[in-house]
Amino acid sequence: MHNVCSPSSKLNPAQRLLNSSFTMSMQSRFARLVTAVSPFVAVLATGCIETDDTYSATTSAVSVSAYTSSGCTTAVVLGLSKQIADEISCMNPTSLTRFSPGGNLTFTSNAVLPYLGAPAKTALLKVSANSSIQINSAFRALPQQYLLYRWYQQGRCGIEDAATPGRSNHQSGRALDLQNWGTRISAMRNQGWSHSVPGDDVHFDHTASPDIRGKDILAFQRLWNRNHPNDRISEDGDYGPGTEAALRSAPATGFSIGATCGTQRENTGANILAVDGPDRIAPGAHATYSITVENTGTVAWPATTRLMVAGGTASQLYDAQSWTSPTEVGPINTSILPGARGTIDIEITGPMVTEETPAFTQLTLVADGDDLGTINIAVTITPNGDEGISGEADDMHDDGIEVTGGCNAGGNGSWAAALLPLLLVFRRRRR
Ligand SMILES: [Zn+2]
């Protein structure tokens, strides 16, 4: 066991694990730390770095249900969502394909899950070849829609309407929300992207691509059963009570056994499993991102590994109190072995902008002159006083229909479908 400080930490490892997600971002503005253990992460209070292989056997990852009443970003379930996307690809390689930010293509929050059906992806890249594209949301996997729906039910995160899990347009693999939609409608239309959902300005659909809604539910069921051979659920692609219960207890950063046909994870050496921090902040505001990352490369990341701004240009998100310079966040201070997971905290300060501005920074893990991996930070700076809302709250006219009269997250899909002819209600988006 290796234990460095933590005077305030008297909790057992499981308590620390559960508490840390909610408390780290509110702790020291100055400390940035990395915790690395394998294969499960024991994340500790700020100021403490503790690793103990025995924790691997005694702690489990934070479950999806831990986030149903906290936070407003679905980036906390990225690891599980990526596994689901990969499993869908295993079932049909063209149904969901990965794309990467960079160049003209930027993300407005860390919650963007960059997968689309193959034709939709091709059409998007044709647009971004000539125009900047700011993506609020692309494919949304079951755990993300589950959280959005639960937050909506509680009146949280500024979400005034949300599709029930399984029904969101964004689970179709052919939907996109663009922050800069207003200047991209014709360019998108020219590549087959429809902009026709009334009252939902940010939303585009690539209607020539197949609608794969339900496949993410089936993929989740397959992953669950692979990891729980003695506690199986039905693999029917329907969102019922059994699937909901399994989803609530599933690890937010992903199962031990992922997609069996390989993954489409970023080929950058760093697989981001969770980003806990705001999607939106006010100008001048300070925020902390707790980033759970897996070293997918073949070499260890030494403690001296530096987080550098890719390209060497000054980042918009430079935090003078914690960064080494505008082009370097600083060293990660502990090592993360190949195949191991760790949590890195990165502090940022929002630039003083007067209009809503997406800020996107790519950070490179650099050791001995070698690039070991890439970590992206995406946040929208908002001077409008709405920093507490979800980055995905802009698009809640989401399945085009809202079933009233008792349909809920735990409802049976076929039961809800039977009510549709009687209870169709068209809802308008928030603004
Ligand atoms: Zn949308």
mmCIF file of C-alpha atoms in Angstrom, residues 103-355:
data_model
loop_
_atom_site.group_PDB
_atom_site.id
_atom_site.type_symbol
_atom_site.label_atom_id
_atom_site.label_comp_id
_atom_site.label_asym_id
_atom_site.label_seq_id
_atom_site.Cartn_x
_atom_site.Cartn_y
_atom_site.Cartn_z
ATOM 1 C CA GLY A 103 -9.704 20.867 -36.849
ATOM 2 C CA ASN A 104 -13.099 22.357 -37.684
ATOM 3 C CA LEU A 105 -14.893 19.894 -35.420
ATOM 4 C CA THR A 106 -15.196 20.877 -31.765
ATOM 5 C CA PHE A 107 -17.339 19.755 -28.860
ATOM 6 C CA THR A 108 -19.121 22.159 -26.514
ATOM 7 C CA SER A 109 -19.035 19.799 -23.527
ATOM 8 C CA ASN A 110 -17.259 16.694 -22.299
ATOM 9 C CA ALA A 111 -20.541 14.783 -22.500
ATOM 10 C CA VAL A 112 -20.438 14.493 -26.301
ATOM 11 C CA LEU A 113 -20.246 10.807 -27.250
ATOM 12 C CA PRO A 114 -18.690 10.960 -30.716
ATOM 13 C CA TYR A 115 -20.428 8.158 -32.585
ATOM 14 C CA LEU A 116 -22.826 8.228 -35.545
ATOM 15 C CA GLY A 117 -24.092 5.773 -38.120
ATOM 16 C CA ALA A 118 -21.567 5.407 -40.945
ATOM 17 C CA PRO A 119 -23.501 7.472 -43.556
ATOM 18 C CA ALA A 120 -24.243 10.204 -41.005
ATOM 19 C CA LYS A 121 -20.592 10.386 -39.987
ATOM 20 C CA THR A 122 -19.464 10.661 -43.602
ATOM 21 C CA ALA A 123 -21.995 13.436 -44.205
ATOM 22 C CA LEU A 124 -20.858 15.295 -41.087
ATOM 23 C CA LEU A 125 -17.186 15.129 -42.053
ATOM 24 C CA LYS A 126 -18.012 16.515 -45.503
ATOM 25 C CA VAL A 127 -19.561 19.551 -43.843
ATOM 26 C CA SER A 128 -16.742 20.001 -41.334
ATOM 27 C CA ALA A 129 -14.155 19.795 -44.108
ATOM 28 C CA ASN A 130 -15.173 23.317 -45.074
ATOM 29 C CA SER A 131 -17.022 24.739 -42.061
ATOM 30 C CA SER A 132 -16.526 24.881 -38.327
ATOM 31 C CA ILE A 133 -18.969 22.630 -36.495
ATOM 32 C CA GLN A 134 -19.684 22.909 -32.760
ATOM 33 C CA ILE A 135 -21.347 19.753 -31.488
ATOM 34 C CA ASN A 136 -23.540 19.811 -28.375
ATOM 35 C CA SER A 137 -24.663 16.201 -28.729
ATOM 36 C CA ALA A 138 -24.336 13.291 -31.175
ATOM 37 C CA PHE A 139 -25.158 9.685 -30.276
ATOM 38 C CA ARG A 140 -26.512 9.368 -26.765
ATOM 39 C CA ALA A 141 -26.323 5.965 -25.100
ATOM 40 C CA LEU A 142 -28.847 4.550 -22.641
ATOM 41 C CA PRO A 143 -27.049 5.610 -19.414
ATOM 42 C CA GLN A 144 -26.886 9.216 -20.625
ATOM 43 C CA GLN A 145 -30.554 9.375 -21.594
ATOM 44 C CA TYR A 146 -31.444 7.708 -18.296
ATOM 45 C CA LEU A 147 -29.679 10.450 -16.336
ATOM 46 C CA LEU A 148 -31.206 13.240 -18.431
ATOM 47 C CA TYR A 149 -34.648 11.756 -17.934
ATOM 48 C CA ARG A 150 -34.184 11.408 -14.181
ATOM 49 C CA TRP A 151 -32.921 14.979 -13.904
ATOM 50 C CA TYR A 152 -35.920 16.141 -15.925
ATOM 51 C CA GLN A 153 -38.263 14.255 -13.574
ATOM 52 C CA GLN A 154 -36.716 16.100 -10.632
ATOM 53 C CA GLY A 155 -36.769 19.500 -12.311
ATOM 54 C CA ARG A 156 -32.986 19.580 -12.269
ATOM 55 C CA CYS A 157 -30.381 20.973 -14.674
ATOM 56 C CA GLY A 158 -32.813 23.198 -16.572
ATOM 57 C CA ILE A 159 -34.319 20.254 -18.428
ATOM 58 C CA GLU A 160 -37.960 20.977 -19.169
ATOM 59 C CA ASP A 161 -38.663 17.981 -21.343
ATOM 60 C CA ALA A 162 -36.855 14.704 -21.990
ATOM 61 C CA ALA A 163 -37.602 11.545 -23.920
ATOM 62 C CA THR A 164 -37.975 8.377 -21.904
ATOM 63 C CA PRO A 165 -34.867 6.150 -22.032
ATOM 64 C CA GLY A 166 -34.787 4.342 -25.347
ATOM 65 C CA ARG A 167 -36.920 6.882 -27.195
ATOM 66 C CA SER A 168 -34.594 9.837 -27.707
ATOM 67 C CA ASN A 169 -33.769 10.847 -31.261
ATOM 68 C CA HIS A 170 -30.182 10.896 -30.099
ATOM 69 C CA GLN A 171 -30.298 7.167 -29.434
ATOM 70 C CA SER A 172 -30.945 6.743 -33.171
ATOM 71 C CA GLY A 173 -27.305 7.235 -34.186
ATOM 72 C CA ARG A 174 -28.360 9.780 -36.818
ATOM 73 C CA ALA A 175 -28.983 12.927 -34.752
ATOM 74 C CA LEU A 176 -26.780 15.920 -34.042
ATOM 75 C CA ASP A 177 -27.235 19.095 -32.009
ATOM 76 C CA LEU A 178 -25.105 21.998 -33.180
ATOM 77 C CA GLN A 179 -24.281 25.032 -31.077
ATOM 78 C CA ASN A 180 -23.665 27.043 -34.269
ATOM 79 C CA TRP A 181 -26.743 25.667 -36.030
ATOM 80 C CA GLY A 182 -27.879 29.075 -37.245
ATOM 81 C CA THR A 183 -25.077 29.438 -39.785
ATOM 82 C CA ARG A 184 -24.868 25.800 -40.829
ATOM 83 C CA ILE A 185 -28.373 24.863 -41.969
ATOM 84 C CA SER A 186 -27.719 24.985 -45.718
ATOM 85 C CA ALA A 187 -24.316 23.304 -45.485
ATOM 86 C CA MET A 188 -25.848 20.512 -43.432
ATOM 87 C CA ARG A 189 -28.865 20.170 -45.727
ATOM 88 C CA ASN A 190 -26.539 19.838 -48.700
ATOM 89 C CA GLN A 191 -25.162 16.688 -47.082
ATOM 90 C CA GLY A 192 -28.530 15.181 -46.211
ATOM 91 C CA TRP A 193 -28.983 16.578 -42.729
ATOM 92 C CA SER A 194 -32.624 17.510 -42.155
ATOM 93 C CA HIS A 195 -33.342 20.534 -39.968
ATOM 94 C CA SER A 196 -37.045 20.063 -39.560
ATOM 95 C CA VAL A 197 -38.021 19.464 -35.950
ATOM 96 C CA PRO A 198 -40.336 22.380 -35.079
ATOM 97 C CA GLY A 199 -39.074 24.467 -32.202
ATOM 98 C CA ASP A 200 -35.847 22.513 -31.917
ATOM 99 C CA ASP A 201 -33.316 24.789 -33.532
ATOM 100 C CA VAL A 202 -30.153 22.962 -32.582
ATOM 101 C CA HIS A 203 -31.299 19.580 -33.884
ATOM 102 C CA PHE A 204 -30.419 17.864 -37.183
ATOM 103 C CA ASP A 205 -31.269 14.349 -38.420
ATOM 104 C CA HIS A 206 -29.501 12.398 -41.145
ATOM 105 C CA THR A 207 -32.629 10.711 -42.423
ATOM 106 C CA ALA A 208 -30.878 8.448 -44.941
ATOM 107 C CA SER A 209 -29.100 6.684 -42.070
ATOM 108 C CA PRO A 210 -30.914 3.867 -40.267
ATOM 109 C CA ASP A 211 -32.611 4.624 -36.951
ATOM 110 C CA ILE A 212 -30.969 2.254 -34.462
ATOM 111 C CA ARG A 213 -33.041 3.155 -31.401
ATOM 112 C CA GLY A 214 -33.249 0.135 -29.114
ATOM 113 C CA LYS A 215 -29.850 -1.198 -30.130
ATOM 114 C CA ASP A 216 -28.208 0.595 -27.204
ATOM 115 C CA ILE A 217 -30.631 -1.137 -24.838
ATOM 116 C CA LEU A 218 -29.832 -4.512 -26.379
ATOM 117 C CA ALA A 219 -26.107 -3.743 -26.231
ATOM 118 C CA PHE A 220 -26.395 -2.867 -22.552
ATOM 119 C CA GLN A 221 -28.289 -6.099 -21.870
ATOM 120 C CA ARG A 222 -25.573 -8.105 -23.630
ATOM 121 C CA LEU A 223 -22.820 -6.372 -21.671
ATOM 122 C CA TRP A 224 -24.679 -6.883 -18.403
ATOM 123 C CA ASN A 225 -25.163 -10.599 -19.034
ATOM 124 C CA ARG A 226 -21.543 -11.031 -20.079
ATOM 125 C CA ASN A 227 -20.510 -9.608 -16.718
ATOM 126 C CA HIS A 228 -23.310 -11.228 -14.657
ATOM 127 C CA PRO A 229 -23.691 -14.773 -15.939
ATOM 128 C CA ASN A 230 -25.621 -15.704 -12.794
ATOM 129 C CA ASP A 231 -27.876 -12.650 -12.786
ATOM 130 C CA ARG A 232 -29.008 -12.426 -16.376
ATOM 131 C CA ILE A 233 -31.641 -10.092 -17.824
ATOM 132 C CA SER A 234 -33.570 -10.632 -21.025
ATOM 133 C CA GLU A 235 -31.857 -9.527 -24.230
ATOM 134 C CA ASP A 236 -34.927 -8.072 -25.912
ATOM 135 C CA GLY A 237 -33.895 -4.476 -26.637
ATOM 136 C CA ASP A 238 -36.809 -3.196 -24.530
ATOM 137 C CA TYR A 239 -36.388 -0.875 -21.594
ATOM 138 C CA GLY A 240 -38.283 -2.593 -18.790
ATOM 139 C CA PRO A 241 -37.948 -2.779 -14.993
ATOM 140 C CA GLY A 242 -35.248 -5.455 -15.125
ATOM 141 C CA THR A 243 -33.107 -3.425 -17.470
ATOM 142 C CA GLU A 244 -33.650 -0.274 -15.446
ATOM 143 C CA ALA A 245 -32.572 -1.998 -12.233
ATOM 144 C CA ALA A 246 -29.477 -3.373 -13.949
ATOM 145 C CA LEU A 247 -28.654 0.021 -15.425
ATOM 146 C CA ARG A 248 -28.907 1.711 -12.040
ATOM 147 C CA SER A 249 -26.378 -0.669 -10.523
ATOM 148 C CA ALA A 250 -24.045 -0.773 -13.536
ATOM 149 C CA PRO A 251 -20.603 0.851 -13.138
ATOM 150 C CA ALA A 252 -20.598 4.364 -14.606
ATOM 151 C CA THR A 253 -17.093 3.938 -16.006
ATOM 152 C CA GLY A 254 -17.894 0.622 -17.659
ATOM 153 C CA PHE A 255 -17.972 -3.100 -16.982
ATOM 154 C CA SER A 256 -14.880 -5.232 -16.382
ATOM 155 C CA ILE A 257 -15.585 -7.039 -19.647
ATOM 156 C CA GLY A 258 -16.429 -4.692 -22.491
ATOM 157 C CA ALA A 259 -17.287 -5.256 -26.123
ATOM 158 C CA THR A 260 -15.828 -8.537 -27.292
ATOM 159 C CA CYS A 261 -15.044 -7.623 -30.869
ATOM 160 C CA GLY A 262 -12.627 -4.881 -29.879
ATOM 161 C CA THR A 263 -13.246 -1.203 -29.405
ATOM 162 C CA GLN A 264 -13.131 1.981 -31.390
ATOM 163 C CA ARG A 265 -11.623 3.877 -28.500
ATOM 164 C CA GLU A 266 -9.459 6.844 -29.315
ATOM 165 C CA ASN A 267 -6.152 5.708 -30.672
ATOM 166 C CA THR A 268 -4.374 8.195 -28.464
ATOM 167 C CA GLY A 269 -3.247 6.072 -25.549
ATOM 168 C CA ALA A 270 -5.772 7.577 -23.146
ATOM 169 C CA ASN A 271 -9.337 6.343 -22.872
ATOM 170 C CA ILE A 272 -11.549 8.796 -20.983
ATOM 171 C CA LEU A 273 -14.018 6.916 -18.771
ATOM 172 C CA ALA A 274 -15.625 9.783 -16.885
ATOM 173 C CA VAL A 275 -15.391 13.549 -16.643
ATOM 174 C CA ASP A 276 -16.973 15.014 -13.537
ATOM 175 C CA GLY A 277 -17.327 18.770 -13.887
ATOM 176 C CA PRO A 278 -19.669 21.382 -15.331
ATOM 177 C CA ASP A 279 -20.715 21.520 -18.978
ATOM 178 C CA ARG A 280 -21.149 25.279 -18.698
ATOM 179 C CA ILE A 281 -19.460 27.948 -16.571
ATOM 180 C CA ALA A 282 -19.681 31.718 -16.235
ATOM 181 C CA PRO A 283 -16.919 34.027 -17.558
ATOM 182 C CA GLY A 284 -14.128 34.190 -15.014
ATOM 183 C CA ALA A 285 -15.512 31.257 -13.061
ATOM 184 C CA HIS A 286 -13.288 28.516 -11.764
ATOM 185 C CA ALA A 287 -14.031 24.814 -12.200
ATOM 186 C CA THR A 288 -12.407 21.463 -11.528
ATOM 187 C CA TYR A 289 -12.675 18.456 -13.809
ATOM 188 C CA SER A 290 -12.078 15.048 -12.249
ATOM 189 C CA ILE A 291 -11.124 12.928 -15.208
ATOM 190 C CA THR A 292 -11.035 9.153 -14.885
ATOM 191 C CA VAL A 293 -8.729 7.846 -17.572
ATOM 192 C CA GLU A 294 -7.332 4.478 -18.604
ATOM 193 C CA ASN A 295 -3.793 4.141 -19.936
ATOM 194 C CA THR A 296 -4.464 2.171 -23.111
ATOM 195 C CA GLY A 297 -0.898 2.454 -24.350
ATOM 196 C CA THR A 298 1.970 0.039 -23.837
ATOM 197 C CA VAL A 299 4.215 2.196 -21.679
ATOM 198 C CA ALA A 300 3.761 3.545 -18.169
ATOM 199 C CA TRP A 301 2.964 7.197 -17.647
ATOM 200 C CA PRO A 302 5.670 8.300 -15.189
ATOM 201 C CA ALA A 303 4.919 10.732 -12.371
ATOM 202 C CA THR A 304 6.766 13.404 -14.267
ATOM 203 C CA THR A 305 4.400 13.152 -17.245
ATOM 204 C CA ARG A 306 3.378 16.679 -18.193
ATOM 205 C CA LEU A 307 -0.025 17.791 -19.397
ATOM 206 C CA MET A 308 0.728 20.146 -22.285
ATOM 207 C CA VAL A 309 -1.678 22.088 -24.474
ATOM 208 C CA ALA A 310 -1.623 20.377 -27.862
ATOM 209 C CA GLY A 311 -0.025 22.503 -30.526
ATOM 210 C CA GLY A 312 1.745 24.650 -27.962
ATOM 211 C CA THR A 313 -0.740 27.489 -28.138
ATOM 212 C CA ALA A 314 -2.097 29.219 -25.044
ATOM 213 C CA SER A 315 -5.317 27.639 -23.801
ATOM 214 C CA GLN A 316 -8.464 29.700 -23.304
ATOM 215 C CA LEU A 317 -8.973 27.720 -20.112
ATOM 216 C CA TYR A 318 -5.662 28.671 -18.469
ATOM 217 C CA ASP A 319 -5.922 28.766 -14.695
ATOM 218 C CA ALA A 320 -3.194 31.028 -13.349
ATOM 219 C CA GLN A 321 -3.417 29.575 -9.850
ATOM 220 C CA SER A 322 -2.796 25.951 -10.762
ATOM 221 C CA TRP A 323 -1.248 25.749 -14.230
ATOM 222 C CA THR A 324 2.496 25.932 -14.855
ATOM 223 C CA SER A 325 1.928 28.248 -17.806
ATOM 224 C CA PRO A 326 -0.775 29.028 -20.406
ATOM 225 C CA THR A 327 0.557 26.110 -22.465
ATOM 226 C CA GLU A 328 1.135 23.588 -19.660
ATOM 227 C CA VAL A 329 -1.150 22.354 -16.902
ATOM 228 C CA GLY A 330 1.713 20.665 -15.024
ATOM 229 C CA PRO A 331 2.978 17.205 -14.047
ATOM 230 C CA ILE A 332 0.578 14.403 -13.168
ATOM 231 C CA ASN A 333 2.677 13.575 -10.058
ATOM 232 C CA THR A 334 2.145 9.824 -10.008
ATOM 233 C CA SER A 335 2.498 7.043 -12.478
ATOM 234 C CA ILE A 336 -0.282 5.171 -14.267
ATOM 235 C CA LEU A 337 0.690 1.787 -15.619
ATOM 236 C CA PRO A 338 -0.466 0.372 -18.951
ATOM 237 C CA GLY A 339 -3.994 -0.984 -18.530
ATOM 238 C CA ALA A 340 -4.479 0.905 -15.262
ATOM 239 C CA ARG A 341 -6.975 3.607 -14.484
ATOM 240 C CA GLY A 342 -6.406 6.839 -12.649
ATOM 241 C CA THR A 343 -8.152 10.096 -11.916
ATOM 242 C CA ILE A 344 -6.640 13.405 -12.914
ATOM 243 C CA ASP A 345 -8.020 16.698 -11.630
ATOM 244 C CA ILE A 346 -7.631 19.685 -13.919
ATOM 245 C CA GLU A 347 -8.543 23.188 -12.816
ATOM 246 C CA ILE A 348 -9.693 25.761 -15.326
ATOM 247 C CA THR A 349 -10.794 29.388 -15.392
ATOM 248 C CA GLY A 350 -13.367 30.566 -17.917
ATOM 249 C CA PRO A 351 -12.246 33.362 -20.260
ATOM 250 C CA MET A 352 -13.969 36.757 -19.918
ATOM 251 C CA VAL A 353 -16.282 36.562 -22.906
ATOM 252 C CA THR A 354 -19.475 38.562 -23.488
ATOM 253 C CA GLU A 355 -21.209 36.027 -25.738
#
